[in-house]
XYZ file of C-alpha atoms in Angstrom:
708
model
C 0.000 0.000 0.000
C 1.408 3.372 -1.060
C 0.282 6.961 -0.460
C -1.874 8.597 -3.078
C 0.122 10.545 -5.624
C -0.920 14.207 -5.881
C -2.315 13.509 -9.351
C -4.453 10.600 -8.181
C -8.173 11.397 -7.943
C -9.349 12.094 -4.377
C -12.611 10.258 -5.044
C -14.294 8.058 -7.632
C -18.084 7.867 -7.675
C -19.194 7.652 -4.029
C -15.822 6.344 -2.850
C -13.194 8.382 -1.085
C -9.714 7.103 -2.060
C -7.107 6.681 0.676
C -4.083 4.858 -0.767
C -2.772 3.025 -3.811
C -3.032 -0.741 -3.539
C -1.203 -1.374 -6.809
C -1.745 -1.527 -10.544
C -1.916 -4.116 -13.274
C -2.135 -4.400 -17.044
C -5.291 -2.302 -17.343
C -6.083 -0.449 -14.105
C -4.802 1.390 -11.081
C -6.220 0.049 -7.827
C -7.026 2.193 -4.785
C -8.267 1.549 -1.249
C -11.657 3.265 -1.051
C -14.496 3.755 1.380
C -17.962 5.258 1.463
C -20.270 6.025 4.363
C -22.068 2.938 5.618
C -20.175 0.553 3.324
C -17.321 -1.898 3.768
C -13.894 -1.009 2.290
C -13.427 -1.628 -1.412
C -10.639 -1.828 -3.946
C -11.510 0.703 -6.638
C -10.126 -0.399 -10.005
C -9.799 2.670 -12.255
C -9.088 1.899 -15.898
C -5.922 3.423 -17.323
C -6.648 6.317 -19.658
C -4.978 4.531 -22.577
C -7.573 1.752 -22.357
C -10.521 4.012 -21.544
C -10.775 5.201 -25.155
C -10.495 1.711 -26.652
C -14.016 0.447 -27.498
C -12.888 -3.187 -27.617
C -11.377 -2.921 -24.159
C -14.436 -1.157 -22.751
C -16.694 -3.903 -24.089
C -14.454 -6.658 -22.646
C -14.157 -4.899 -19.296
C -17.922 -4.429 -19.161
C -18.594 -8.112 -19.832
C -16.125 -9.193 -17.153
C -17.526 -6.807 -14.557
C -21.148 -7.728 -15.255
C -20.431 -11.460 -14.974
C -17.940 -11.212 -12.112
C -20.351 -12.353 -9.400
C -21.769 -15.299 -11.330
C -19.886 -17.897 -9.283
C -21.151 -16.619 -5.931
C -17.915 -17.921 -4.425
C -17.083 -17.096 -0.825
C -13.418 -17.087 -1.860
C -13.614 -14.501 -4.655
C -14.062 -10.806 -3.853
C -17.310 -9.568 -5.374
C -17.920 -6.478 -7.486
C -19.973 -4.033 -5.396
C -20.340 -1.059 -7.721
C -19.238 0.083 -11.166
C -19.457 2.779 -13.802
C -19.027 1.247 -17.245
C -20.335 4.142 -19.330
C -18.473 7.131 -17.957
C -15.369 8.646 -19.579
C -13.127 6.421 -17.462
C -14.683 3.075 -16.414
C -14.168 1.823 -12.871
C -15.280 -1.009 -10.649
C -15.385 -1.242 -6.856
C -14.555 -4.719 -5.551
C -14.874 -5.955 -1.974
C -11.591 -5.509 -0.130
C -11.340 -7.327 3.225
C -8.567 -5.801 5.308
C -5.286 -7.667 5.325
C -2.116 -8.015 3.241
C -1.732 -9.539 -0.176
C 0.109 -12.841 -0.314
C 3.123 -11.109 -1.851
C 3.029 -8.447 0.870
C 2.860 -11.087 3.592
C 5.762 -13.077 2.164
C 7.797 -9.944 1.528
C 7.392 -8.781 5.134
C 7.543 -12.100 6.995
C 9.075 -14.682 4.679
C 7.534 -17.848 3.215
C 4.205 -19.075 4.516
C 4.759 -21.767 7.189
C 3.855 -25.341 6.343
C 0.900 -25.452 8.751
C -0.758 -22.558 6.860
C 0.098 -23.665 3.347
C -2.660 -26.293 3.157
C -5.292 -23.699 4.129
C -3.997 -21.339 1.450
C -3.882 -24.045 -1.215
C -7.405 -25.282 -0.424
C -9.077 -21.856 -0.418
C -7.466 -20.835 -3.718
C -8.418 -24.168 -5.279
C -12.025 -23.736 -4.115
C -12.088 -20.204 -5.554
C -10.965 -21.492 -8.966
C -13.367 -24.437 -8.833
C -16.265 -22.042 -8.147
C -15.251 -19.822 -11.068
C -14.827 -22.743 -13.452
C -18.194 -24.202 -12.439
C -19.738 -20.871 -13.476
C -17.924 -21.114 -16.839
C -15.586 -18.330 -15.803
C -11.756 -18.384 -16.042
C -9.639 -16.152 -13.840
C -6.622 -15.839 -16.139
C -4.277 -13.715 -14.029
C -3.736 -15.469 -10.701
C -0.543 -14.401 -8.928
C 0.487 -13.495 -5.339
C -0.482 -9.821 -5.645
C -4.002 -10.938 -6.541
C -4.443 -13.060 -3.396
C -5.764 -11.390 -0.239
C -4.882 -12.832 3.166
C -7.915 -11.928 5.279
C -8.551 -12.976 8.866
C -10.967 -15.750 7.944
C -9.264 -17.112 4.827
C -7.454 -16.333 1.618
C -9.467 -14.857 -1.272
C -8.936 -13.951 -4.897
C -8.843 -10.156 -5.109
C -11.283 -10.233 -8.038
C -12.687 -12.610 -10.631
C -9.998 -11.900 -13.231
C -10.818 -8.384 -14.437
C -7.253 -7.851 -15.625
C -7.895 -9.998 -18.707
C -9.950 -7.195 -20.221
C -6.726 -5.821 -21.708
C -6.915 -7.055 -25.291
C -3.205 -7.656 -25.814
C -3.031 -9.830 -22.699
C -4.436 -12.694 -24.756
C -1.087 -12.869 -26.532
C 1.065 -11.867 -23.550
C 0.479 -13.164 -20.037
C 0.199 -10.354 -17.468
C 2.455 -12.147 -14.959
C 4.950 -14.341 -16.855
C 6.471 -15.995 -13.779
C 3.069 -17.500 -12.976
C 1.855 -18.183 -16.527
C 1.446 -21.612 -18.097
C 3.868 -22.397 -20.936
C 1.091 -22.892 -23.501
C -0.141 -19.321 -23.016
C -3.701 -18.154 -23.444
C -6.441 -18.438 -20.859
C -8.197 -21.650 -19.804
C -9.031 -23.643 -16.664
C -5.716 -25.486 -17.141
C -3.724 -22.233 -17.122
C -5.500 -21.261 -13.887
C -4.394 -24.551 -12.325
C -0.783 -23.929 -13.409
C -0.932 -20.418 -11.889
C -2.377 -21.928 -8.686
C 0.653 -24.231 -8.410
C 3.117 -21.440 -9.172
C 1.449 -19.240 -6.535
C 1.569 -22.001 -3.896
C 5.249 -22.557 -4.780
C 5.892 -18.851 -4.257
C 4.139 -18.939 -0.896
C 6.277 -21.884 0.207
C 9.619 -20.669 -1.097
C 9.440 -16.899 -1.356
C 10.700 -16.939 -4.953
C 8.590 -16.228 -8.002
C 6.795 -18.958 -9.867
C 7.639 -22.672 -9.951
C 11.187 -22.041 -8.663
C 9.846 -22.398 -5.119
C 8.679 -25.980 -5.673
C 11.581 -27.615 -3.744
C 10.421 -25.791 -0.593
C 6.813 -26.993 -0.811
C 6.165 -29.513 2.010
C 6.301 -33.149 0.887
C 2.604 -33.750 1.531
C 1.768 -31.079 -1.075
C 4.754 -31.208 -3.396
C 3.570 -34.073 -5.593
C 0.218 -32.400 -6.229
C 1.798 -29.029 -6.956
C 4.361 -30.625 -9.257
C 1.574 -32.344 -11.231
C -0.147 -28.993 -11.735
C 3.082 -27.587 -13.208
C 3.234 -30.156 -16.023
C 3.898 -28.643 -19.438
C 1.000 -30.509 -20.993
C -2.382 -29.051 -19.929
C -4.004 -32.461 -20.258
C -1.811 -33.835 -17.448
C -2.962 -31.264 -14.921
C -5.931 -32.005 -12.655
C -8.988 -29.755 -12.747
C -9.647 -27.236 -10.000
C -12.494 -29.426 -8.719
C -10.071 -32.367 -8.562
C -7.661 -30.179 -6.585
C -10.340 -29.418 -4.018
C -11.117 -33.124 -3.556
C -7.433 -34.090 -3.306
C -6.952 -31.402 -0.654
C -9.810 -32.771 1.448
C -12.600 -30.421 0.382
C -14.987 -28.989 -0.200
C -14.926 -27.936 3.461
C -14.493 -24.719 5.381
C -10.730 -24.160 5.458
C -8.868 -24.483 8.759
C -8.045 -21.274 10.633
C -4.684 -19.604 10.160
C -2.019 -20.659 12.673
C -1.217 -17.994 15.310
C 1.891 -16.568 13.601
C 0.127 -16.035 10.278
C -3.007 -14.700 11.952
C -0.925 -12.151 13.887
C 0.763 -10.951 10.681
C -2.580 -10.670 8.876
C -4.169 -8.750 11.736
C -1.173 -6.406 11.975
C -1.482 -5.448 8.300
C -5.247 -5.103 8.652
C -4.753 -2.779 11.629
C -2.495 -0.508 9.548
C -5.112 -0.328 6.800
C -7.863 0.285 9.329
C -5.784 3.140 10.769
C -5.566 4.752 7.329
C -9.354 4.551 6.911
C -10.136 5.792 10.424
C -7.653 8.669 10.143
C -9.301 9.790 6.929
C -12.763 9.618 8.505
C -11.541 11.633 11.504
C -10.072 14.269 9.206
C -13.366 14.529 7.303
C -15.332 14.814 10.554
C -12.979 17.532 11.777
C -13.362 19.411 8.519
C -17.149 19.183 8.699
C -17.270 20.438 12.282
C -15.021 23.369 11.414
C -17.784 24.927 9.345
C -15.635 25.654 6.287
C -15.177 22.337 4.568
C -12.833 21.629 1.699
C -13.457 22.662 -1.862
C -16.035 20.557 -3.633
C -15.099 18.152 -6.377
C -16.782 16.608 -9.359
C -18.166 13.095 -9.172
C -15.682 10.485 -10.298
C -18.038 8.903 -12.804
C -21.582 8.558 -14.011
C -23.772 5.962 -15.660
C -24.451 2.629 -13.980
C -23.485 3.569 -10.436
C -26.595 4.013 -8.297
C -24.788 6.049 -5.659
C -24.973 9.748 -4.996
C -22.103 12.090 -5.760
C -18.967 11.307 -3.799
C -17.470 13.340 -0.978
C -15.486 16.420 -1.829
C -11.710 16.337 -2.161
C -9.631 17.151 0.882
C -6.085 18.229 0.040
C -3.423 16.743 2.284
C -0.970 18.821 4.202
C 2.802 18.647 4.024
C 4.232 17.122 7.172
C 7.663 18.708 7.510
C 10.210 17.874 10.135
C 13.422 19.620 11.125
C 16.754 17.957 10.475
C 19.872 18.596 12.489
C 20.629 21.708 10.441
C 17.131 23.107 10.721
C 16.097 22.361 7.139
C 12.520 21.490 6.342
C 12.527 17.914 5.121
C 9.784 15.964 3.398
C 8.468 12.649 4.702
C 8.903 9.491 2.662
C 6.559 6.501 2.656
C 7.494 4.158 5.484
C 6.214 0.733 6.433
C 3.522 0.780 3.745
C 1.394 3.378 5.590
C -0.166 6.184 3.591
C 1.324 9.579 4.438
C -0.165 13.037 4.149
C 1.105 14.404 0.841
C 0.582 17.828 -0.602
C -2.226 17.503 -3.120
C -3.661 20.989 -3.580
C -4.708 21.759 -7.115
C -2.548 18.899 -8.325
C -5.270 16.442 -7.382
C -7.625 18.066 -9.836
C -5.474 17.162 -12.824
C -6.305 13.490 -12.380
C -9.762 14.299 -10.940
C -10.858 16.205 -14.010
C -9.745 13.347 -16.207
C -12.157 11.073 -14.350
C -14.968 13.589 -14.525
C -14.483 14.172 -18.226
C -13.774 17.877 -17.764
C -10.062 17.812 -18.496
C -8.453 18.576 -21.865
C -7.944 15.798 -24.366
C -4.251 16.585 -24.682
C -2.012 16.017 -21.630
C -2.106 18.982 -19.287
C 0.906 20.761 -17.892
C 1.966 18.948 -14.715
C 1.252 20.495 -11.347
C 4.586 19.667 -9.780
C 6.852 17.581 -11.976
C 4.696 14.570 -12.866
C 1.750 14.420 -15.250
C -0.846 11.749 -14.509
C -0.476 9.810 -17.760
C 1.331 6.670 -18.834
C 4.393 6.544 -21.023
C 2.435 5.602 -24.151
C -0.469 7.986 -23.490
C 1.226 11.118 -24.834
C 4.624 12.316 -26.008
C 6.061 15.794 -25.725
C 9.443 14.722 -27.130
C 8.930 13.483 -30.693
C 11.628 11.470 -32.418
C 13.474 13.438 -35.142
C 11.893 12.956 -38.540
C 13.005 9.782 -40.251
C 14.767 8.357 -37.178
C 12.021 6.566 -35.235
C 13.214 2.999 -34.819
C 15.687 3.472 -37.653
C 18.795 4.709 -35.884
C 22.173 3.488 -37.033
C 23.198 1.031 -34.347
C 26.752 0.960 -35.648
C 27.073 4.683 -34.920
C 25.908 4.542 -31.313
C 26.680 2.676 -28.131
C 24.236 2.315 -25.282
C 25.535 2.906 -21.769
C 22.539 2.256 -19.498
C 18.805 1.502 -19.545
C 15.745 1.880 -17.327
C 12.205 0.504 -17.601
C 9.225 2.808 -17.180
C 6.958 2.309 -14.154
C 4.402 0.315 -16.142
C 7.076 -1.708 -17.923
C 5.869 -0.698 -21.377
C 8.826 1.493 -22.360
C 12.585 1.350 -21.981
C 14.796 4.426 -21.671
C 18.216 3.992 -23.275
C 21.150 6.342 -22.706
C 23.478 6.420 -25.728
C 26.658 8.219 -26.679
C 25.453 9.365 -30.118
C 21.669 9.814 -29.897
C 21.297 10.995 -26.335
C 18.352 9.754 -24.260
C 15.987 7.559 -26.259
C 12.702 5.938 -25.191
C 11.617 2.703 -26.872
C 8.486 0.609 -26.968
C 10.651 -2.455 -26.484
C 7.937 -4.937 -27.462
C 7.477 -3.440 -30.941
C 11.093 -2.322 -31.356
C 9.988 1.251 -32.080
C 11.593 4.386 -30.695
C 8.772 6.564 -29.359
C 10.515 9.592 -27.789
C 13.844 11.463 -27.793
C 13.874 13.635 -24.628
C 17.512 14.791 -24.744
C 20.011 14.895 -27.622
C 23.006 14.486 -25.304
C 23.309 12.762 -21.947
C 26.280 11.743 -19.836
C 27.160 8.077 -19.444
C 28.330 8.290 -15.829
C 24.886 8.350 -14.181
C 22.132 5.994 -15.464
C 18.652 7.402 -16.140
C 15.882 6.601 -13.646
C 12.075 6.680 -13.907
C 9.695 7.947 -11.255
C 7.459 5.102 -10.009
C 4.291 6.930 -11.182
C 3.421 8.809 -14.350
C 6.219 8.951 -16.910
C 8.992 11.184 -15.571
C 12.634 10.402 -16.391
C 15.618 11.858 -14.537
C 18.943 11.863 -16.378
C 22.237 13.809 -16.445
C 22.703 16.336 -19.264
C 25.918 18.144 -20.203
C 25.368 21.924 -19.969
C 27.834 24.582 -21.149
C 28.227 27.677 -18.966
C 30.240 30.864 -19.638
C 33.682 30.684 -18.097
C 33.684 26.909 -17.669
C 36.217 24.976 -19.734
C 34.074 21.867 -19.938
C 30.321 21.226 -19.853
C 28.814 20.550 -16.424
C 26.852 17.367 -15.762
C 23.462 18.622 -14.492
C 20.396 16.605 -13.485
C 17.270 17.126 -15.599
C 13.789 15.637 -15.475
C 11.711 14.998 -18.580
C 7.946 14.529 -18.253
C 7.114 12.602 -21.420
C 3.346 13.238 -21.620
C 3.618 17.035 -21.267
C 7.074 17.632 -22.768
C 8.200 19.542 -19.660
C 11.962 19.670 -18.994
C 13.261 20.864 -15.615
C 16.856 21.460 -14.521
C 17.889 20.389 -11.006
C 21.169 21.808 -9.717
C 20.850 20.107 -6.357
C 22.041 21.743 -3.122
C 24.352 24.330 -4.700
C 23.978 27.977 -5.686
C 24.480 29.126 -9.245
C 24.916 30.106 -11.932
C 25.252 33.494 -10.242
C 27.474 35.766 -12.355
C 26.114 38.533 -14.629
C 27.328 36.527 -17.617
C 25.427 33.435 -16.508
C 28.468 31.634 -15.148
C 29.501 30.356 -11.742
C 31.411 32.253 -9.060
C 32.217 28.927 -7.349
C 33.178 25.690 -9.031
C 29.975 23.930 -10.172
C 29.574 20.378 -8.924
C 28.475 17.587 -11.238
C 25.564 15.282 -10.464
C 26.793 11.831 -9.403
C 23.607 10.013 -8.424
C 19.847 10.088 -9.045
C 17.031 8.217 -7.301
C 13.264 8.517 -6.738
C 11.503 7.676 -3.481
C 9.124 4.670 -3.643
C 6.039 6.904 -3.921
C 7.638 9.330 -6.391
C 7.240 12.363 -4.118
C 11.006 12.935 -3.827
C 13.880 13.015 -6.300
C 17.322 12.603 -4.766
C 20.111 14.512 -6.564
C 23.613 13.624 -5.375
C 26.548 15.917 -6.164
C 30.288 15.328 -6.188
C 32.050 16.485 -3.020
C 33.660 19.901 -2.582
C 37.045 18.444 -1.553
C 37.116 20.999 1.245
C 37.576 20.457 4.966
C 34.131 21.796 5.851
C 30.969 19.745 5.477
C 28.826 20.386 2.427
C 25.290 19.613 1.353
C 25.813 16.863 -1.184
C 22.311 15.377 -1.556
C 19.329 17.427 -2.643
C 15.776 16.184 -2.068
C 13.498 17.676 -4.720
C 9.769 17.750 -3.958
C 8.125 16.494 -7.147
C 4.575 17.335 -6.007
C 4.891 21.098 -6.354
C 3.407 21.686 -2.928
C 6.281 21.261 -0.478
C 9.807 22.473 0.083
C 13.033 21.051 -1.266
C 15.610 19.893 1.255
C 19.194 18.691 1.495
C 21.391 16.254 3.382
C 24.985 16.786 4.404
C 27.037 13.945 2.972
C 30.312 13.166 1.308
C 29.877 13.267 -2.436
C 27.591 10.325 -3.257
C 28.367 8.332 -6.389
C 25.145 6.356 -6.317
C 21.920 6.429 -4.350
C 18.772 4.427 -3.702
C 15.699 4.906 -1.535
C 14.293 2.027 0.478
C 10.668 1.337 1.332
C 11.148 2.248 4.999
C 11.959 5.920 4.499
C 15.722 5.600 4.148
C 18.159 6.885 1.556
C 21.373 4.947 0.963
C 24.314 6.658 -0.760
C 27.839 5.559 -1.617
C 31.093 7.499 -1.769
C 34.689 6.335 -2.020
C 35.313 4.182 1.039
C 31.840 4.399 2.617
C 28.178 3.572 2.185
C 25.840 5.697 4.332
C 22.234 5.073 5.344
C 20.196 8.219 6.035
C 16.766 8.928 7.441
C 15.304 10.739 4.427
C 12.724 12.458 6.603
C 15.089 14.028 9.143
C 18.432 14.015 7.328
C 20.052 12.091 10.167
C 22.795 9.554 9.499
C 21.629 6.145 10.724
C 24.411 3.755 9.700
C 27.775 3.965 7.976
C 29.635 1.093 6.328
C 33.367 1.743 5.982
C 36.114 0.052 4.026
C 34.409 -0.218 0.639
C 36.748 -0.099 -2.362
C 34.287 1.023 -5.022
C 31.205 3.175 -5.349
C 28.880 0.527 -6.811
C 26.440 -1.072 -4.363
C 22.940 -2.542 -4.197
C 20.290 -2.658 -1.471
C 18.462 -5.962 -0.999
C 14.693 -5.226 -0.991
C 12.854 -5.597 2.301
C 16.018 -6.021 4.406
C 18.742 -4.038 6.188
C 21.284 -5.555 3.798
C 23.464 -4.189 1.044
C 26.043 -5.660 -1.331
C 29.200 -3.601 -1.803
C 32.650 -3.912 -3.393
C 35.617 -4.993 -1.274
C 38.686 -5.557 -3.415
C 38.185 -8.585 -5.662
C 34.902 -9.663 -4.046
C 31.396 -8.435 -3.339
C 30.264 -8.492 0.294
C 26.708 -9.041 1.504
C 26.417 -6.963 4.689
C 23.700 -6.397 7.297
C 24.318 -2.767 8.251
C 21.943 -2.843 11.246
C 23.619 -5.890 12.812
C 27.107 -5.022 11.437
C 27.505 -8.543 10.154
C 28.887 -10.052 6.962
C 26.384 -12.541 5.546
C 28.251 -13.772 2.500
C 30.759 -12.945 -0.225
C 30.902 -13.351 -4.004
C 34.345 -13.630 -5.619
C 35.261 -11.464 -8.590
C 38.797 -12.903 -8.901
C 37.936 -14.829 -12.061
C 37.888 -11.520 -13.920
C 41.442 -11.675 -15.208
C 43.711 -8.853 -16.283
C 44.210 -5.752 -14.181
C 42.146 -5.121 -11.068
C 38.526 -4.920 -12.218
C 36.551 -1.710 -11.928
C 33.073 -2.740 -10.848
C 30.577 -0.715 -12.867
C 27.262 -1.934 -11.485
C 25.956 -4.029 -8.607
C 22.237 -4.798 -8.775
C 19.748 -7.076 -7.027
C 16.545 -8.062 -8.810
C 13.262 -6.826 -7.261
C 12.501 -10.263 -5.793
C 15.803 -10.191 -3.888
C 16.914 -13.578 -5.227
C 19.667 -12.770 -7.727
C 22.757 -10.586 -7.632
C 24.097 -9.012 -10.840
C 27.510 -7.367 -11.222
C 29.456 -5.972 -14.162
C 33.055 -4.857 -14.337
C 35.504 -3.243 -16.702
C 38.920 -4.866 -17.076
C 41.961 -4.354 -19.262
C 42.812 -7.224 -21.596
C 45.616 -6.940 -24.158
C 45.862 -3.195 -23.478
C 42.195 -2.624 -24.326
C 39.042 -2.322 -22.257
C 36.780 -5.331 -21.855
C 33.591 -5.948 -19.920
C 32.479 -8.941 -17.878
C 29.173 -9.744 -16.171
C 28.339 -12.128 -13.356
C 25.049 -13.356 -11.853
C 24.679 -15.248 -8.564
C 21.890 -16.818 -6.574
C 21.890 -14.656 -3.442
C 21.027 -17.434 -1.019
C 23.201 -20.273 -2.305
C 26.040 -18.145 -3.656
C 26.109 -20.250 -6.824
C 26.729 -18.544 -10.131
C 23.765 -18.454 -12.513
C 24.439 -18.989 -16.199
C 22.301 -18.486 -19.264
C 20.042 -21.269 -20.513
C 22.798 -22.603 -22.764
C 25.186 -22.953 -19.831
C 27.304 -20.011 -20.945
C 28.161 -17.016 -18.808
C 26.115 -13.835 -19.057
C 27.742 -10.928 -20.874
C 26.625 -7.403 -19.984
C 27.858 -4.111 -18.644
C 24.522 -2.792 -17.404
C 21.228 -4.478 -16.491
C 17.769 -3.160 -15.619
C 14.709 -5.050 -14.412
C 11.163 -4.983 -15.763
C 8.867 -3.891 -12.870
C 6.639 -6.929 -13.400
C 9.552 -9.385 -13.617
C 8.752 -10.049 -17.264
C 12.215 -9.511 -18.801
C 15.635 -7.953 -18.285
C 17.273 -5.266 -20.395
C 21.013 -5.773 -20.817
C 23.623 -3.549 -22.398
C 26.126 -5.871 -24.035
C 29.890 -5.301 -23.962
C 29.558 -4.042 -27.543
C 27.051 -1.371 -26.503
C 23.954 -3.062 -27.920
C 20.692 -3.370 -25.962
C 19.120 -6.820 -25.730
C 15.953 -7.974 -23.990
C 16.679 -11.159 -22.022
C 14.471 -13.787 -20.400
C 14.228 -12.926 -16.696
C 14.498 -16.562 -15.646
C 16.912 -18.179 -18.120
C 18.883 -14.992 -18.917
C 18.877 -15.938 -22.576
C 19.164 -12.759 -24.690
C 16.975 -11.951 -27.677
C 17.825 -9.911 -30.739
C 19.358 -6.461 -30.155
C 16.902 -3.591 -29.802
C 19.339 -1.580 -31.927
């Protein structure tokens, strides 16, 4: 659960929105409530699909038939607007974590709870199949862990996206034959149970499934659909149909803890509304989120949040970052109306100027940076080398930094270049996307009067609106009458967005002076708060974590900061490079120490493992990138070495737990100098040693044809 972005609608139909629950192939999903009703998950169709008549028809059919099974283990549709400008559906949302959230926070589901989970999911599928309905997109994010039992979050509404028929929405949990059928649901059931048992995506968790279930799960993972049992057979083999056993105490406590956090969000919002009503001067009214089939009255008016600033040790006003999955008060102001008007049909057809930095539109829903005439998808690959890549937040586009064509944005599935935001970018700092909208941050070389060489300056590019913004970070300038600098300008060395997109971290090179300097700038992307800074030591790489921390690396140290207060929390000394990676959901990092990578728990000050780099022959390797995949199961590293008096590049991949090296499907090593991960785990993007970009299979690491 994440805070609402300032461009999210404050309400849809009669439902007040409180937090983002997630998003999928066709919709964004919000936690909503209305007076006198139970909480719901409000699925709001993405604007790119809202204008597609085929999608609207498919979505309408799925919504209208969603409750046909009457299953107690499938969340029911409670309300919908299928005729308004932007369709939406409100689905029952019992309080509690998703299966993926539970496993991410507490580890694999214990054996004494796994049977209950397996049985309830099997009964949900059997009920759907008996009603001639196929789910089609079962995966851990679509499983709710409520107090009484597990439930499917909906009856498979995600399959309304027309292109999903050819491309599974969640590849790690998709049957090899593709398509949608009862047999593919059974395969996804087995892959989901494997994930619950092992904590790794898809069938890879099978070895950790308890023996009493493993044979059944393995049978459901057979490549041939005809060899898999039906969902009804699964229920019988698991001892049903019966009411599932209660959760064991440890699981029940974790479920109730997550439910209490969600309940706190809802109750806090209700208290704020009550306080506003009693004050006699309520918030500005808003338009209803939709019209048509909903039988409810107009929704409550929008209540802008308030910035919650805290003072750091130097008295600077610092912005809060999402922590522990709780929604925070973010500055919404007029920014909320950008998305709100889109739902009400009153907004312009073309993307509006962003309020703050981020426009509420996807990466393929508008383009303010057209590709030069005659060059879209037809660039001369021999004339350019790629240096780094980054996937957009929805996974539909790939940003590629190149030495000849600048910053390019590709629809990687079609192989078409769709945008060219900057003609020249610097290779030192990789581009990064904000986790919402379509905002890219990248370093651009800027010439200033009096400076012998261009200065590497951070810029953001909002693709839908075409808005470019320069970010100098925590330094003053240019400040001379000629437009130059009175002090030496400092180059950007690191860029990172907070998990909710409300902050952009801009790290600058150090001043090389004895006094402390502000080396990290925190840019408020919402347009409603204040920027801030942190005193550091010239970070050469940064990342935010989900618990409100910012981790930065300099020569010899990695530092963990509280991004809300600016306080230093932990410092790791003795590193020999600036590349590092944070392991998601832990207090662990991987950093460079000579000819090895060290896995380190910075809270416990304990080394947990090491990965040798000594096999990289030649001179001492310069590690270029250390990365951990979003599931926290694999470690990637690339290095530059000198062989025969020329530069060469080598890549390595390890299993984080076992320490064993992972090779490509053909048994060969993996060659890359930069890697980025699709947000849905679908693929990897790798920059080859030759500077080409290839899309690789996320599981086997086998590369496809070069993108260019």
